[in-house]
Tab-separated table of C-alpha atoms and ligand atoms in Angstrom:
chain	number	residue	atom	x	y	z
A	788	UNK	CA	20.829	-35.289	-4.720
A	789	UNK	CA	17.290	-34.768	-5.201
A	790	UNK	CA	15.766	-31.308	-4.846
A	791	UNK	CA	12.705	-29.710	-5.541
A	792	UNK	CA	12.358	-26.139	-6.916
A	793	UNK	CA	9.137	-24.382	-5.553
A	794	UNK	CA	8.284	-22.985	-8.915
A	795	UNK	CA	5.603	-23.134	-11.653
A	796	UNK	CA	7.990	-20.654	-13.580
A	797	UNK	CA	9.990	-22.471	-16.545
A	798	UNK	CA	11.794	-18.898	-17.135
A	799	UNK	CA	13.605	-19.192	-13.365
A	800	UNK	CA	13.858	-22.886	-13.431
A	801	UNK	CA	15.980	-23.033	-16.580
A	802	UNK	CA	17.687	-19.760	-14.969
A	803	UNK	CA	18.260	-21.910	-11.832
A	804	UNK	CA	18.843	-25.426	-13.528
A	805	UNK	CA	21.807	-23.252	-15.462
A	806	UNK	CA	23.469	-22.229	-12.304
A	807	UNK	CA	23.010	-26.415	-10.449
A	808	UNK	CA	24.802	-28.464	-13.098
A	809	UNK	CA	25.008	-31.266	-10.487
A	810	UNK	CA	21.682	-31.257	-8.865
A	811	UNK	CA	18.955	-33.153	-9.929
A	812	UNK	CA	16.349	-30.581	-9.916
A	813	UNK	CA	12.914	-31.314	-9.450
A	814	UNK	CA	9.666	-28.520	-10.879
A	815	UNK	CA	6.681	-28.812	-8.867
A	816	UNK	CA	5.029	-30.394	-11.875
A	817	UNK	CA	7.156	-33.165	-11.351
A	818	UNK	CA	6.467	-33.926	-7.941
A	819	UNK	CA	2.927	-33.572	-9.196
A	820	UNK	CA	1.959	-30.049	-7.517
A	821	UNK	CA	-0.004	-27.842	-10.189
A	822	UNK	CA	-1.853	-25.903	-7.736
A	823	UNK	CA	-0.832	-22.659	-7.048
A	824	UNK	CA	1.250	-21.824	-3.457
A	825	UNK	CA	-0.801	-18.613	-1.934
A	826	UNK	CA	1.707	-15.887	-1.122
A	827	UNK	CA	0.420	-14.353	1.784
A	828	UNK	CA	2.899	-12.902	4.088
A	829	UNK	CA	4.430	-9.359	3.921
A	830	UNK	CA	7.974	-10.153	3.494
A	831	UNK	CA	9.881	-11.846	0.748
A	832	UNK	CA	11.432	-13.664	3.549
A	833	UNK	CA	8.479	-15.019	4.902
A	834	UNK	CA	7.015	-16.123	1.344
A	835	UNK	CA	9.771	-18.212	0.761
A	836	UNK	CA	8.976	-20.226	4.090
A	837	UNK	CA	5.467	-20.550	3.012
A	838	UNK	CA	6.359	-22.122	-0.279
A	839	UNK	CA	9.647	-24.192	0.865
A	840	UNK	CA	7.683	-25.356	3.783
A	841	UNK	CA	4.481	-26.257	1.685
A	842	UNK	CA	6.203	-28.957	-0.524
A	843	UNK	CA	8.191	-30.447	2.406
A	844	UNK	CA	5.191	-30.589	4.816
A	845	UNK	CA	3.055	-31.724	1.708
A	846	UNK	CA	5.410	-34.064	-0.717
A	847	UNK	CA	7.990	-34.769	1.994
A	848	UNK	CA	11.036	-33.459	-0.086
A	849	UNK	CA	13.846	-31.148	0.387
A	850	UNK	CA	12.701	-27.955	-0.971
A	851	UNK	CA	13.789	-24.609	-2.193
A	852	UNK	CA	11.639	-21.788	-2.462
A	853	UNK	CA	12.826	-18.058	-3.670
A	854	UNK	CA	10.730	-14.903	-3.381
A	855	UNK	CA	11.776	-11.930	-5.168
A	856	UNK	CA	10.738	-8.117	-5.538
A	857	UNK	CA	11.780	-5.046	-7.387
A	858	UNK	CA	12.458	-2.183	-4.714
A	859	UNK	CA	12.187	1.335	-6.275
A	860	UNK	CA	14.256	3.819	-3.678
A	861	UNK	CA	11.822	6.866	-5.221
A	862	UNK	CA	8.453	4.731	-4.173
A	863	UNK	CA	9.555	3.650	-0.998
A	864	UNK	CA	10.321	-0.044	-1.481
A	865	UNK	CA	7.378	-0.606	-3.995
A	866	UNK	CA	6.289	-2.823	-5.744
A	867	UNK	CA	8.397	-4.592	-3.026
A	868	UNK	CA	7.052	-8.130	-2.252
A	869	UNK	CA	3.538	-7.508	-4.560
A	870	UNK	CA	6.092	-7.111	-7.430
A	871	UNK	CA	4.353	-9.622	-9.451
A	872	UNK	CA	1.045	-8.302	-8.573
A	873	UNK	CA	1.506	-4.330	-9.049
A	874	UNK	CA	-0.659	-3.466	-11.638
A	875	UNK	CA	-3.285	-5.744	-9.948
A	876	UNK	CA	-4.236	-9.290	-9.106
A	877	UNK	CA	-4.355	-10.253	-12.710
A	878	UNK	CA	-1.558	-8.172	-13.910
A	879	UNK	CA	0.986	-9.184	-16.312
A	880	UNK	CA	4.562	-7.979	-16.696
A	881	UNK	CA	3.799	-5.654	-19.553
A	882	UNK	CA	0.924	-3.670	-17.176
A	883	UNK	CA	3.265	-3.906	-14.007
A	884	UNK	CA	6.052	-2.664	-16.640
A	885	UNK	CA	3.730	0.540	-17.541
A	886	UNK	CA	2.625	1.275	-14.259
A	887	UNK	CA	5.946	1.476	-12.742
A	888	UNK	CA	7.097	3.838	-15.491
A	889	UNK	CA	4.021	6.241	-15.115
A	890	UNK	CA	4.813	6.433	-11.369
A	891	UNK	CA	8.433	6.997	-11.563
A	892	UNK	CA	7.386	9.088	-14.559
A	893	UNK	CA	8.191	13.039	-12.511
A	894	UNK	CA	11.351	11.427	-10.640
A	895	UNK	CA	14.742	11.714	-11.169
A	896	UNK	CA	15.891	9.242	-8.705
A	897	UNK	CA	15.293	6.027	-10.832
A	898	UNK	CA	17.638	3.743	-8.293
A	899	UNK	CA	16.232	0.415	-7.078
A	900	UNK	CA	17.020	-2.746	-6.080
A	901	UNK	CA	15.795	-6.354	-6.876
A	902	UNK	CA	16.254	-8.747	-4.079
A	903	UNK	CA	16.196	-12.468	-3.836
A	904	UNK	CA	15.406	-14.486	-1.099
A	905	UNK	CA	16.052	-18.411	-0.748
A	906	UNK	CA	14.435	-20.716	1.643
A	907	UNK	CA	15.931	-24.074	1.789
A	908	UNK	CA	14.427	-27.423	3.993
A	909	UNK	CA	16.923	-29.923	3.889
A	910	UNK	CA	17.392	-32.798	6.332
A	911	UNK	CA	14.961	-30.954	8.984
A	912	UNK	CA	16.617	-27.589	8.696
A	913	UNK	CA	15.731	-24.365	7.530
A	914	UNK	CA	18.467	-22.019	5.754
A	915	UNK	CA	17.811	-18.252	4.295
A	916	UNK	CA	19.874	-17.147	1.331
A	917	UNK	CA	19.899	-13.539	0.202
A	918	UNK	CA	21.217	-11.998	-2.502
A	919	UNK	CA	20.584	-8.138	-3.879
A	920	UNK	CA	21.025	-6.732	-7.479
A	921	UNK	CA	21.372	-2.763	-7.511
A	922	UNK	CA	20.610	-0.606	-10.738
A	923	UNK	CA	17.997	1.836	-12.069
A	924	UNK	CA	14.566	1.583	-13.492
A	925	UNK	CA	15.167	2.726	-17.850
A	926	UNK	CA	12.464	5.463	-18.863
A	927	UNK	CA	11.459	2.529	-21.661
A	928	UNK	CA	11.578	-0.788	-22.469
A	929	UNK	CA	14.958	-2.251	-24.107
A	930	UNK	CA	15.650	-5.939	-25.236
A	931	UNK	CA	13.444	-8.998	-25.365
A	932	UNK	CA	15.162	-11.574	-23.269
A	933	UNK	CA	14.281	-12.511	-19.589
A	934	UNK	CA	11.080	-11.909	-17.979
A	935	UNK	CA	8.978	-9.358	-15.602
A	936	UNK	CA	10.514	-6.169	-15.232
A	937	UNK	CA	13.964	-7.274	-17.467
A	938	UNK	CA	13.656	-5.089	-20.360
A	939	UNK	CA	13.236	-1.481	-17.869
A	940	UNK	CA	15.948	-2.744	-15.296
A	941	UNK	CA	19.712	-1.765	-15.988
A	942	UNK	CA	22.121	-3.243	-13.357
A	943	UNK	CA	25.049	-0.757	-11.902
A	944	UNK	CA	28.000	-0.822	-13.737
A	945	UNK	CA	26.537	-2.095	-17.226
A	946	UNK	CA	25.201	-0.180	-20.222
A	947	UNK	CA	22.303	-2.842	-21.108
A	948	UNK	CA	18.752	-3.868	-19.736
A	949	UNK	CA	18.290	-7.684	-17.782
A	950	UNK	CA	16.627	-7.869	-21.268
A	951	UNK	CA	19.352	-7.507	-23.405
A	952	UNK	CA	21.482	-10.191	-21.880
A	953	UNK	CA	21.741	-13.533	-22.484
A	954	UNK	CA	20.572	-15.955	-19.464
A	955	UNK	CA	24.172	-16.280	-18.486
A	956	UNK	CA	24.982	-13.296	-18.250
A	957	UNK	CA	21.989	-12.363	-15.811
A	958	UNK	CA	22.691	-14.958	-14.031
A	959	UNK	CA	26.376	-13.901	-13.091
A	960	UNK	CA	24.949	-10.548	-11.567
A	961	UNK	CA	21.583	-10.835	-11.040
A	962	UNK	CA	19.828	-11.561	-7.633
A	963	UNK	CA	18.424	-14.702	-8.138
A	964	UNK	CA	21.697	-15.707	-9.362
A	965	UNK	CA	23.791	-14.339	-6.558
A	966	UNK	CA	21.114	-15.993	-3.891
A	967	UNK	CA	21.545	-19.115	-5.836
A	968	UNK	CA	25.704	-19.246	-5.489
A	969	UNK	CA	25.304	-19.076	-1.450
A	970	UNK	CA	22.839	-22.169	-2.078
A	971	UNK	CA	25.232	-23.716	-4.374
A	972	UNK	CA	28.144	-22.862	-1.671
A	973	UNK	CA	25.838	-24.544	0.981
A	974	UNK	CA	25.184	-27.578	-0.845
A	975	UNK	CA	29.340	-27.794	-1.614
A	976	UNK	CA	30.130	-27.612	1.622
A	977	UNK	CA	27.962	-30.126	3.045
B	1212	IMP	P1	8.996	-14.213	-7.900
B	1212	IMP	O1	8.902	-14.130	-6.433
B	1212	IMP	O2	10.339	-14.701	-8.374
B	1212	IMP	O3	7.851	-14.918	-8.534
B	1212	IMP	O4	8.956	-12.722	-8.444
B	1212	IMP	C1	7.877	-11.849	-8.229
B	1212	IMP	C2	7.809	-10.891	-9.391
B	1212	IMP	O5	9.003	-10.110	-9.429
B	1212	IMP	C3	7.715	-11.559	-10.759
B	1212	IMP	O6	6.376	-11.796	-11.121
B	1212	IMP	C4	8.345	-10.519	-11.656
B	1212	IMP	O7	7.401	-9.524	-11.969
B	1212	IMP	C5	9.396	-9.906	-10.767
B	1212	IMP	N1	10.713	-10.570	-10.986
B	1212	IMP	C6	11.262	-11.550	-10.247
B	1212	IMP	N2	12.483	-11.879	-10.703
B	1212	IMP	C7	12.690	-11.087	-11.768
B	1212	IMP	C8	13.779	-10.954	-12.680
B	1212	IMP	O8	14.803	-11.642	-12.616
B	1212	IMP	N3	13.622	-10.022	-13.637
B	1212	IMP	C9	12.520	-9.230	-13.742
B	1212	IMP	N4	11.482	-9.323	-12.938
B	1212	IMP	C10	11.565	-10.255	-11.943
């Protein structure tokens, strides 16, 4: 089966390719797309419809599109669905990285979430996958692995950053990963 991933992101495709040994999983550069997929709703939810609904509308294939934000309990949700644009339009990860620290800086509640959301078209149907990764924001950076906010986020119940495990190991625990085994459970079951 034939499916593409909404993504210009090689870092989450090979984390996704990992996790679908038996899918044949197309990038948007494959299919040809290089432009960029505006995110403009207000929900993760509804950013993954954009983006899943895009390529099918546009390309004609079945689709999967994830949105995904960093929710810090202390800031009320932020950076929330502007996650990747915190520190401003042309932020990167290492100035969304220091802003977040500076403005959990005089907090002790360091709790927060990252959640996942999964928007499949397949076969004329639309399907929402959700999956949630709870832990707390680090005071600095640790580890080198991963991407955005990996090396300040420590998941519940382990002693190391996102950054300081391999891409397996992530994936086993981390939103994206746990959004992607209710896809995977989908697709099985069809
Ligand atoms: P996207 O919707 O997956 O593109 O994610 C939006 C932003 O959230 C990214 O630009 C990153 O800053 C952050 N993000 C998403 N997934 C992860 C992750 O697994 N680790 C760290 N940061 C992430």
């Amino acid at each position: 089966m034939k499916i593409v991933f909404a993504t210009h992101n090689k870092n989450k495709l090979k984390e996704v390719a990992a996790l679908l040994p038996h899918i044949e999983l197309l990038s948007l550069t494959d299919i040809g797309c290089t432009e960029e997929i505006p995110e403009t709703a207000t929900t993760l939810e509804g950013n993954a419809i954009i983006k899943a609904n895009f390529v099918t509308e546009k390309y004609g294939y079945a689709c999967f599109a994830d949105d995904t934000g960093l929710l810090v309990n202390a800031l009320d949700g932020a950076p929330g669905v502007y996650s990747a644009r915190y520190a401003g339009e042309h932020g990167n990860a290492e100035k969304n990285m220091d802003l977040l620290l500076k403005n959990l800086e005089s907090n002790s509640d360091r709790t927060a979430c990252f959640k996942t959301l999964i928007c499949l078209n397949l076969n004329n149907q639309q399907h929402l996958f959700e999956g949630v990764c709870k832990g707390e924001i680090l005071k600095e950076r640790h580890g080198d692995e991963g991407f955005g906010y990996d090396p300040i986020f420590k998941p519940a119940g382990f002693d190391t950053s996102f950054a300081q495990m391999t891409l397996d190991q992530k994936g086993k625990i981390s939103h994206r990963g746990l959004a992607v085994q209710k896809l995977i459970h989908f697709l099985q079951s069809l």
